Coordinates of C-alpha atoms in Angstrom, one line a residue:
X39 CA 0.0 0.0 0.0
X40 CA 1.1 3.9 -0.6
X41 CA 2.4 5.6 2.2
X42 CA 1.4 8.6 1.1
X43 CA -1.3 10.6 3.0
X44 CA -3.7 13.7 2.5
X45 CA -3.9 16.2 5.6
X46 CA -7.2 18.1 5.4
X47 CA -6.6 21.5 7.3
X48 CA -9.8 23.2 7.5
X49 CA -9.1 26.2 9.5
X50 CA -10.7 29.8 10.4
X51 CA -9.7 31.5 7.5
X52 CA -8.7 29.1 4.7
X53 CA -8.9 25.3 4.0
X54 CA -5.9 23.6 2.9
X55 CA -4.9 20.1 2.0
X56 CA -1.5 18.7 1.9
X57 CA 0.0 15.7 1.0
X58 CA 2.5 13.5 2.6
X59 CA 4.8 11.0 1.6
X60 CA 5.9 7.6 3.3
X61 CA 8.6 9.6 4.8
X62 CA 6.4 12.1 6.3
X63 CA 7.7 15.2 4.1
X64 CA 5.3 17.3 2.5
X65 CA 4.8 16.8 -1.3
X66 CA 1.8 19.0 -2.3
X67 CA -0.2 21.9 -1.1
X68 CA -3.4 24.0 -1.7
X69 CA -4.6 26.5 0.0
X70 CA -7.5 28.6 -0.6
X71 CA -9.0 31.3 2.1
X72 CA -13.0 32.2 2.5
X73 CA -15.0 35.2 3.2
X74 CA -15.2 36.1 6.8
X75 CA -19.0 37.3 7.7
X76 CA -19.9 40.0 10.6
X77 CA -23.4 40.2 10.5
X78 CA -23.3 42.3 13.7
X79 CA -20.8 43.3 16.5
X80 CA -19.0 39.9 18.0
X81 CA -20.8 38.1 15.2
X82 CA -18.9 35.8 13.3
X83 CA -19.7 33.4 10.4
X84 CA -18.9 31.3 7.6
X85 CA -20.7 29.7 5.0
X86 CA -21.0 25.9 5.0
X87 CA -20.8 25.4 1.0
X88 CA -17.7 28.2 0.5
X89 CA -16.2 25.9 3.1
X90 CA -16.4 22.9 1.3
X91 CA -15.9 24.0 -2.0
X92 CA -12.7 25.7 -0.6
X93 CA -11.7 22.0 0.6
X94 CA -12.2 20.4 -2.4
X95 CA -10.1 22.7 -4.1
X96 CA -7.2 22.6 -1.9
X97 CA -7.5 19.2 -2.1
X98 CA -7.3 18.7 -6.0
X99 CA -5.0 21.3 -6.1
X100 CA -2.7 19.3 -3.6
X101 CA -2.9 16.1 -6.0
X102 CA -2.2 17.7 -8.7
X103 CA 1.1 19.7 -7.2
X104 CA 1.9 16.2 -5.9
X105 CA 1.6 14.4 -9.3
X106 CA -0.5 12.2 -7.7
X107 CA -4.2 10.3 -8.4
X108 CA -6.4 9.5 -5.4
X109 CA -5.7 6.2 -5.8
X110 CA -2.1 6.8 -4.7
X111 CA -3.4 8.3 -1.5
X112 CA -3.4 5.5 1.8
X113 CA -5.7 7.4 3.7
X114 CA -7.1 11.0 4.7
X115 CA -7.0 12.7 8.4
X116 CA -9.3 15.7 8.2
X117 CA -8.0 18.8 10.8
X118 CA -10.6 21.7 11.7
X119 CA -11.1 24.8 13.6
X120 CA -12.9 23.1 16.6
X121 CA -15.5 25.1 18.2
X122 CA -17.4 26.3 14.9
X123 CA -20.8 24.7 14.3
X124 CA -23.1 23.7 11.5
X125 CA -26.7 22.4 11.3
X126 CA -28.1 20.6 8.7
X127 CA -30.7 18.7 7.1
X128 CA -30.1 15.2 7.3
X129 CA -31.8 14.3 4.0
X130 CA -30.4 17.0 1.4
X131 CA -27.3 18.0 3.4
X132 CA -28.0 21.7 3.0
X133 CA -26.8 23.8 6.2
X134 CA -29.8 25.7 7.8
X135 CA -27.7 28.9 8.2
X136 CA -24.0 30.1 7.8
X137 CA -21.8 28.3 10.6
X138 CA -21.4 30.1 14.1
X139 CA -17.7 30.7 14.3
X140 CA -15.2 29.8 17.4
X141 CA -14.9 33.1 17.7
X142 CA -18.6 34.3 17.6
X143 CA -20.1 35.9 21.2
X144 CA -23.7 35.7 19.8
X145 CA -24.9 33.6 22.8
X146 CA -23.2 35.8 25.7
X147 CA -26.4 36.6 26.9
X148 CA -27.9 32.6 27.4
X149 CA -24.4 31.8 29.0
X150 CA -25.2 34.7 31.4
X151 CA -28.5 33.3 32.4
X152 CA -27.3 30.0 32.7
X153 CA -24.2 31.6 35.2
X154 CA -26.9 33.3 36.9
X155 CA -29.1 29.9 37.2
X156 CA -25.9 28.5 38.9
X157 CA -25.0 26.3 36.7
X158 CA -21.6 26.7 35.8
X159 CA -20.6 24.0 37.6
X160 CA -22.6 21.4 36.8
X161 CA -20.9 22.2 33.0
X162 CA -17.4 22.5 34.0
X163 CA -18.1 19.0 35.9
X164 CA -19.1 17.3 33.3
X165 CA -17.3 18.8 30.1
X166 CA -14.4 20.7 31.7
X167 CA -15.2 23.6 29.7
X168 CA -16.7 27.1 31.4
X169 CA -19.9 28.9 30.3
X170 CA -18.5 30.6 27.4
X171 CA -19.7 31.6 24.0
X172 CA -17.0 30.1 22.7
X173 CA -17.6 26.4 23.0
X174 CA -20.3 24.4 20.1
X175 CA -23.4 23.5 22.7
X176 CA -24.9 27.0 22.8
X177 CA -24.2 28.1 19.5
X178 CA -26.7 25.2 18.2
X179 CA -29.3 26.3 20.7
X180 CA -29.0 29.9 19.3
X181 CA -29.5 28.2 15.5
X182 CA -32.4 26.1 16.7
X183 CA -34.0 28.5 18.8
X184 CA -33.8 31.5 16.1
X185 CA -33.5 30.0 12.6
X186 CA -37.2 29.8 11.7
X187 CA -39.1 26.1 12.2
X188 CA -35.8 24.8 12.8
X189 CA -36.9 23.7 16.3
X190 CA -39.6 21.8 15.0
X191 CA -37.9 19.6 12.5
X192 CA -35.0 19.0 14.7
X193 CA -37.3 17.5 17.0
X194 CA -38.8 15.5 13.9
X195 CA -35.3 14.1 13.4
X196 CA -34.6 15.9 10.2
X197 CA -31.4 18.3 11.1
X198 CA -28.6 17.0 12.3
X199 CA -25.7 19.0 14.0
X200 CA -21.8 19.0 14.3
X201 CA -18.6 21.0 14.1
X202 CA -16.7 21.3 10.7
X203 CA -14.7 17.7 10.6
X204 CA -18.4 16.2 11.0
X205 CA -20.1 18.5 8.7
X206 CA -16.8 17.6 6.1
X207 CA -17.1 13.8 6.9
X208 CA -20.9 13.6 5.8
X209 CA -20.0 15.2 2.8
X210 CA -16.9 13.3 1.9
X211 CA -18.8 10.0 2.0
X212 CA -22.0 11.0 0.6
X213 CA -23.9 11.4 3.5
X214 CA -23.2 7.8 4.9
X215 CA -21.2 8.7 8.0
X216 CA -22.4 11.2 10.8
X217 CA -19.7 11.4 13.0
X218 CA -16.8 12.9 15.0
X219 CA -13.6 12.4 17.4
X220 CA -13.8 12.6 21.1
X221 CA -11.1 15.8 20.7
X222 CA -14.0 17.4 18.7
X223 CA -16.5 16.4 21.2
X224 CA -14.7 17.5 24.1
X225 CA -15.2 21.0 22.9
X226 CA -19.3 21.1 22.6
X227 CA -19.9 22.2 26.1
X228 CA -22.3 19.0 25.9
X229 CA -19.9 16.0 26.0
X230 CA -19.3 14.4 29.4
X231 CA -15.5 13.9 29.0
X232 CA -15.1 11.6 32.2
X233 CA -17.5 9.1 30.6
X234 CA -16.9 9.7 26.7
X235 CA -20.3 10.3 25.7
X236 CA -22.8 12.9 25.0
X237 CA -24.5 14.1 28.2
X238 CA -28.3 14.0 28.1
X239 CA -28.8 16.5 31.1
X240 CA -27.1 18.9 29.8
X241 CA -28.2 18.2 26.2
X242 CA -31.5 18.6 28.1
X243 CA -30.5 22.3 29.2
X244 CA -29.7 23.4 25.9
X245 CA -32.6 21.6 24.6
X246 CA -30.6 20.2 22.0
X247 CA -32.7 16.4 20.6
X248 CA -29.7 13.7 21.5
X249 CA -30.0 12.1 18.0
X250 CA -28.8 15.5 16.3
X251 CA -25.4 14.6 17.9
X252 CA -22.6 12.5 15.5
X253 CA -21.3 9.2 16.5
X254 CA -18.4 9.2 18.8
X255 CA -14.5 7.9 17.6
X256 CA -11.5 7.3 18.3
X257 CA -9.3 10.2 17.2
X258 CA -7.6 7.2 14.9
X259 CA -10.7 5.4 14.0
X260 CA -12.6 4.9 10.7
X261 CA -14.5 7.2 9.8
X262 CA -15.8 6.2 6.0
X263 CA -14.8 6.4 2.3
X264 CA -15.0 8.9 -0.2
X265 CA -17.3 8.9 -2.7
X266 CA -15.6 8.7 -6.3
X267 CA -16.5 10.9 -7.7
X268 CA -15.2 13.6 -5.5
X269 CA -11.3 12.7 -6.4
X270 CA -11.3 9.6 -8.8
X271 CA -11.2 7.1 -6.2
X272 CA -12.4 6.5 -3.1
X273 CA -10.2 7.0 0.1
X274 CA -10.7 5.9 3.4
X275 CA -11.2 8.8 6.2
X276 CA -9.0 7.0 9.0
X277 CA -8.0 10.1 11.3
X278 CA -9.8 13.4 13.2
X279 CA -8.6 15.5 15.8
X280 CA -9.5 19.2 16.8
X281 CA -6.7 21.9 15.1
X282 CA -5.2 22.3 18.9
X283 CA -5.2 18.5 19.9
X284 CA -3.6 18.0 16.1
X285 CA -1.4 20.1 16.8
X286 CA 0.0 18.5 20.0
X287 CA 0.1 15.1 18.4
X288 CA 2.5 16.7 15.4
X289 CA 4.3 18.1 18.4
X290 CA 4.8 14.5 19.7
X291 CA 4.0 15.7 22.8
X292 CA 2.7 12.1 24.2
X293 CA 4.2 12.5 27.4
X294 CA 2.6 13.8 30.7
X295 CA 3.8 17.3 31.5
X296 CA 4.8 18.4 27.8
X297 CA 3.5 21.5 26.7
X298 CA 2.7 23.2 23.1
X299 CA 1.5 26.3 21.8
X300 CA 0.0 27.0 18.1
X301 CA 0.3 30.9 16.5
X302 CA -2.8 31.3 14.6
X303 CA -5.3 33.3 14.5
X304 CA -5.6 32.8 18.1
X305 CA -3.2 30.8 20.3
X306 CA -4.0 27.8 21.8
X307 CA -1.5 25.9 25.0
X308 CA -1.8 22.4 26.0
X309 CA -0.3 21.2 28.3
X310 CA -0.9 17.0 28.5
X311 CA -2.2 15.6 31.7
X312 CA -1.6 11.9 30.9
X313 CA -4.7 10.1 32.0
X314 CA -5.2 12.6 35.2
X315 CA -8.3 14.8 34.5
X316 CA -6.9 17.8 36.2
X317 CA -9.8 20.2 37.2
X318 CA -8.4 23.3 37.0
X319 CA -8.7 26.2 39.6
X320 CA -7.5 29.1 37.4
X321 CA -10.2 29.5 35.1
X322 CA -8.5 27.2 32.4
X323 CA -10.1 24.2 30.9
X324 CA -10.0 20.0 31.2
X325 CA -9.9 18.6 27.4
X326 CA -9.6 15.7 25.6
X327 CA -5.9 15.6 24.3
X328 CA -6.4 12.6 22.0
X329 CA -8.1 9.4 22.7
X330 CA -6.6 6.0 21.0
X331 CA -8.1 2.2 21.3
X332 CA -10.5 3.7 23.7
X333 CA -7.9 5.0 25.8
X334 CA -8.6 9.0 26.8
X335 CA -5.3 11.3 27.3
X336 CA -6.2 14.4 28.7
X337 CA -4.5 17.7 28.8
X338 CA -4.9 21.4 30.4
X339 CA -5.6 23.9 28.0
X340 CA -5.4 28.0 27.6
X341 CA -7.0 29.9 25.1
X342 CA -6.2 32.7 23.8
X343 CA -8.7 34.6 20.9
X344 CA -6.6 37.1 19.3
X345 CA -3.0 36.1 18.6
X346 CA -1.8 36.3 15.2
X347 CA -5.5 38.3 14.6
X348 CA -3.8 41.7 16.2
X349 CA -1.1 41.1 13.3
X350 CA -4.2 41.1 10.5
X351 CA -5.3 44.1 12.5
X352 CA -2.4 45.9 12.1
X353 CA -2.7 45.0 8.4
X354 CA -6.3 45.3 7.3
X355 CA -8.0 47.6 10.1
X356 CA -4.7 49.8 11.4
X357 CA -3.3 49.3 7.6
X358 CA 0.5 50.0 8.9
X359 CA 1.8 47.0 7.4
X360 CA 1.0 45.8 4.1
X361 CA 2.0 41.8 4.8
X362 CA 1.6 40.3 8.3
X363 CA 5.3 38.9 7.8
X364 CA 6.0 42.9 8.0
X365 CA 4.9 43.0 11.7
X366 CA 8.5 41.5 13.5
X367 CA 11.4 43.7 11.3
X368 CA 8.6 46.9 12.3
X369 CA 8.7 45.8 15.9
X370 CA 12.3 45.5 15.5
X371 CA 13.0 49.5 14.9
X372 CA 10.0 50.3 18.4
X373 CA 11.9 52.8 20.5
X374 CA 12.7 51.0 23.6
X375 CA 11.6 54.1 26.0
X376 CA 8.1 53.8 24.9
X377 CA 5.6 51.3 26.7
X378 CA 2.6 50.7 24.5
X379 CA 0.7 48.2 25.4
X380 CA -2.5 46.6 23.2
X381 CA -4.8 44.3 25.0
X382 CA -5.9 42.4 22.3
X383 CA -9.6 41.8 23.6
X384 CA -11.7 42.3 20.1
X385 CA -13.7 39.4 20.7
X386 CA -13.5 39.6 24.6
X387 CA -10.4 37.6 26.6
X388 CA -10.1 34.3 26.5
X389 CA -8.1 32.1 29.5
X390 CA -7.8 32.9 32.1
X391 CA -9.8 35.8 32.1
X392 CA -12.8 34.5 30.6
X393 CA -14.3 38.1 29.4
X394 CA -16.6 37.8 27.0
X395 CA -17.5 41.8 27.0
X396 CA -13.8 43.0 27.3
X397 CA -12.7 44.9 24.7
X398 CA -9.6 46.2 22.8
X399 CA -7.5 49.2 24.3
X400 CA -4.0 50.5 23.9
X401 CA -2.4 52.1 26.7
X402 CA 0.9 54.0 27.2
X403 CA 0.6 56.0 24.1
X404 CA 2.7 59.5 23.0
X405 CA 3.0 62.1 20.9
X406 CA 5.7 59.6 19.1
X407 CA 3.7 56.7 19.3
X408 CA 3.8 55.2 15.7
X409 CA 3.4 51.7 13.5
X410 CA 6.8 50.2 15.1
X411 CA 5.4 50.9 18.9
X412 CA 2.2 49.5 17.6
X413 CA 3.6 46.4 15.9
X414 CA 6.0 46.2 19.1
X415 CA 2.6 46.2 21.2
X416 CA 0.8 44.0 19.1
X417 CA 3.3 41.3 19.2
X418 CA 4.4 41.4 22.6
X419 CA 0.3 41.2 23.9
X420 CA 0.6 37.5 22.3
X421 CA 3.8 36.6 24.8
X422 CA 2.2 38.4 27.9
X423 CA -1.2 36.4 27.5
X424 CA 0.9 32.9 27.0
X425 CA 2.7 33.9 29.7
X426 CA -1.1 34.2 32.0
X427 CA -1.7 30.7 30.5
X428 CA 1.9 29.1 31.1
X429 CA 1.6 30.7 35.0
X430 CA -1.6 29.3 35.7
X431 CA -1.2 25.8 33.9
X432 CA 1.6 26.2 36.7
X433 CA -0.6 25.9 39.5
X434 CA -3.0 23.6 38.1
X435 CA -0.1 20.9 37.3
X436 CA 1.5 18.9 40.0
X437 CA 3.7 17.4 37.8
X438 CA 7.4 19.2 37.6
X439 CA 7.3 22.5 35.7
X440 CA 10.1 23.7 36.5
X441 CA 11.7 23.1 33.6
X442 CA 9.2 24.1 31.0
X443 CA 10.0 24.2 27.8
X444 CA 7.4 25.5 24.9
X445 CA 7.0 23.7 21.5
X446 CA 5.4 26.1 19.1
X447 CA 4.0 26.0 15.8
X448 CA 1.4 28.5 13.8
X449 CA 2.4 31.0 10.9
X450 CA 3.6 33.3 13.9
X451 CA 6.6 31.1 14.8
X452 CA 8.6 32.0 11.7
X453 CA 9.6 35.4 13.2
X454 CA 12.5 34.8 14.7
X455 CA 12.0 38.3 16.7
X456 CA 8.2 36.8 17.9
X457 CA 9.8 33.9 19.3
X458 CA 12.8 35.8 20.5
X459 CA 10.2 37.9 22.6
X460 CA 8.4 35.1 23.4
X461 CA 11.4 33.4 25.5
X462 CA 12.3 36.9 26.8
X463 CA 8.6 37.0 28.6
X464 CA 8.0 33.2 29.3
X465 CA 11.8 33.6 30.6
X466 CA 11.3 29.8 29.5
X467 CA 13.0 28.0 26.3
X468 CA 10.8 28.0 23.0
X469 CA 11.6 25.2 20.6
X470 CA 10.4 25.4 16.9
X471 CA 10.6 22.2 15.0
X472 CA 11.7 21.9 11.4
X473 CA 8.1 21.4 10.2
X474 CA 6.0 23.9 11.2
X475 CA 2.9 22.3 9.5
X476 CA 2.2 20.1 13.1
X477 CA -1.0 20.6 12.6
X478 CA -1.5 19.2 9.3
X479 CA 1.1 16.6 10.4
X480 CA -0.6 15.6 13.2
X481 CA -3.4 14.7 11.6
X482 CA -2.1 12.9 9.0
X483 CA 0.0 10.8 11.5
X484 CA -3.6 9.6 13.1
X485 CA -4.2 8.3 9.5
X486 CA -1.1 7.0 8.4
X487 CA -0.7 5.1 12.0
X488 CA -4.3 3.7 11.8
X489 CA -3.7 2.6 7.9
X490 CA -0.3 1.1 9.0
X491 CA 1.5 2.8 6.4
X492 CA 3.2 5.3 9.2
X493 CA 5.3 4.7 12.5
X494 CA 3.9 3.9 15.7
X495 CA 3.6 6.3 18.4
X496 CA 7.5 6.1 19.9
X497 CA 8.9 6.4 16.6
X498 CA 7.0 9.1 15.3
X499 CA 7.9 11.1 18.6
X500 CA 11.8 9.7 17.9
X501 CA 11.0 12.1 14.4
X502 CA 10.9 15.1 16.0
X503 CA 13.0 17.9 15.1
X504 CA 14.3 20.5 16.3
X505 CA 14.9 24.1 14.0
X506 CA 15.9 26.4 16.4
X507 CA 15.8 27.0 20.0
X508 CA 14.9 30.5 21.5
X509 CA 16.4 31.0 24.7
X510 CA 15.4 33.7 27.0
X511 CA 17.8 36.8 27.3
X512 CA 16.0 39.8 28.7
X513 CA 17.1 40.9 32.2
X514 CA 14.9 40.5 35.3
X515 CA 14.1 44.1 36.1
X516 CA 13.0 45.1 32.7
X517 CA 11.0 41.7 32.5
X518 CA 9.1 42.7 35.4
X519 CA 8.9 45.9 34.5
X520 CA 6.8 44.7 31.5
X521 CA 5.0 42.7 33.0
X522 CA 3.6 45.1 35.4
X523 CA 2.3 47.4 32.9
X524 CA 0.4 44.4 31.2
X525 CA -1.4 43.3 34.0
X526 CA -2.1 47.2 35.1
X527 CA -3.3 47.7 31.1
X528 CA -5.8 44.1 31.3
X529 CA -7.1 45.2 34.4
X530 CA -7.9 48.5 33.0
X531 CA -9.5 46.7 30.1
X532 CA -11.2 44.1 31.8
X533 CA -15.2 44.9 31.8
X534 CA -16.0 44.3 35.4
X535 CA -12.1 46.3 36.5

């Protein structure tokens, strides 16, 4: 059998597809982005069909750069942005309304009530997550509750729900396979992650009908075959995992206490538990890290909304750079006397704040206050907030921190001055491996392992490798120095401070 493999990476603002050879080095990419939709303030959305024409794309346009047929291809692992939801109808497949986006804060106002009810706990219990608009669960209760007779013919059994891997599975095999990975799952604010399977009280509080929900896999697991006539041939589905949780298996970080952190357009730590379900006490969250032959790893994880989004501010909305790879040789030339500080809260503040009505503010601005001070600011805002998660994953984790060192991946990593900067803050060592793509590798690892075309677990982790290491050189007094102007600028910013 080929050992090659094709890497679905459906992500926030593009899809792309990427092929793999027996050897694990990339052989063929495409890539093509999709309109982002604010239909009011904190809205976000995407259409369902731009999606998956955007993924069909990439992945012909893969194939082809790869000289390759479908019928050369071993198996697929499909990647997504986790938290985004669709709902559909069961029958025709057509989505019922653009997707709610990870980053949407539409439902605020039912998490509130639910807060107020008391019950929080009972959620964070059960799913490790927190009331937040950022999690799946409430974001289908807003589509059932608002798109018109959609109630009604969900409780008829005709719409069925799920986040983007499931929405991209039913379509890959023609509607045959409703389903999803427990890292997926994890993240629905309606999965009971102790007992890996959908909860029916809290499905109940959401009033969300049980048999809307996808089957429940391994993250390695078979999840169908393509139809043939989307590619050529048909190719067995054999791997899904959430971006973040993809992410930390490219990383290889299979061991308790290992730690990685992905620069997109937000920034995501986790931090893996082993099979200890640590409930956190500083506001971070309990997630499913991976879960293999029925056997759950779990991990501690921070996340952040805005991270390599401030740098497509800077671009787009500021307009002071005209390519986001601009951002570090403008931060470069900041003058060093000036403390700006952005607190990147456009969609509210993620972990371990939790702020869903926080927003943006720059502080510590002069008269000579210009795009290298800003791009300074911007990029420094993503360091400070790892640094909140990295201090509280701290102490949450028993295990032996002390010697923390950060894997990192995400199109922010190839700045040498952003990871520089990063190592100066966490005062920590940052690693970078030679393929950045972990994300897309990860995936395709859960594939390749389960089609047997790929190394096992230890050897994959024996593949790691190691670009560059970013060691921290800043001084203690102007460290904290910084650091005490961040955490006086997010109190400022902070909606209750």
């Amino acid at each position: 059998m080929s050992g090659n493999i094709l890497a679905i990476d459906q992500g926030t603002t593009s899809s792309r597809a990427i092929v793999f050879d027996r050897k694990m080095k990339i052989v063929g990419v495409g890539q093509k982005g999709f309109t982002q939709h604010y239909p009011a303030s904190g809205w976000v959305e995407h259409d369902p069909e731009e999606i998956w024409s955007s993924v069909l794309w990439a992945v012909k346009t893969a194939l082809k750069k790869a000289r390759l047929d479908a019928s050369a291809i071993a198996a697929i692992g499909i990647t997504n942005q986790r938290e985004t939801v669709v709902v559909w109808d069961r029958a025709t497949g057509e989505p019922i309304h653009n997707a709610i986006v990870w980053q949407d804060r539409r439902t605020a106002p039912l998490c509130a009530k639910f807060k107020k009810q008391g019950l929080e706990p009972k959620f964070t219990k059960k799913t490790g997550l927190l009331l937040d608009p950022y999690f799946s669960g409430t974001k289908i209760a807003w589509l059932l509750d608002k798109v018109k007779g959609a109630r009604r013919r969900a409780g008829k059994g005709e719409l069925i729900a799920g986040t983007i891997d499931s929405f991209l599975v039913w379509r890959l095999t023609g509607g045959k396979v409703h389903a999803t990975d427990a890292t997926n799952a994890s993240r629905t604010l309606i999965y009971n992650i102790a007992r890996n399977e959908w909860d029916d009280e809290l499905l109940r509080i959401l009033n969300i009908p049980a048999g809307m929900m996808p089957e429940v896999r391994d993250c390695a697991d078979d999840f169908g075959v393509t139809e043939k006539k989307l590619f050529g041939a048909p190719i067995p589905i054999l791997g899904v995992a959430g971006d973040q949780q993809a992410a930390t298996i490219g990383q290889a970080c299979f061991r308790p206490g290992m730690m990685k952190s992905t620069y997109g357009t937000g920034c995501f730590a986790l931090l893996n538990t082993g099979t200890d379900m640590v409930r956190s006490k500083n506001r971070l969250l309990t997630t499913i890290a991976y879960r293999l032959n029925g056997r759950t790893t779990y991990a501690l994880e921070g996340s952040i909304f805005i991270a390599g989004a401030a740098v497509q501010w800077l671009r787009d909305g500021a307009r002071m750079i005209d390519k986001a790879a601009q951002s570090g040789e403008l931060a470069a030339k900041a003058d060093p006397t000036q403390n700006v500080y952005l607190v990147p809260a456009f969609v509210g503040l993620g972990a371990p704040h939790w702020d869903a009505d926080a927003r943006g503010a720059i502080f510590g601005l002069t008269r000579n206050s210009g795009p290298a001070e800003f791009a300074r600011a911007a990029l420094e805002s993503v360091a400070y907030q790892t640094l909140d998660l990295l201090d509280a994953m701290k102490k949450d984790w028993k295990g032996d921190s002390t010697q923390t060192v950060l894997r990192v991946d995400g199109g922010m990593v190839a700045s040498d001055w952003t990871m520089q900067c990063l190592a100066d803050i966490l005062n920590a060592p940052v690693d970078r491996p030679t393929i950045l793509e972990t994300t897309a590798l990860g995936a395709a690892w859960l594939a390749g392992s389960k089609a047997g075309v790929w190394p096992d677990m230890a050897e994959f982790a024996r593949s790691w490798a190691l670009d560059r290491r970013f060691e921290p050189a800043m001084d203690a007094r102007t460290r904290t120095a910084k650091l005490k102007g961040w955490h006086d600028a997010v109190r400022r910013t902070l909606s209750t401070g």
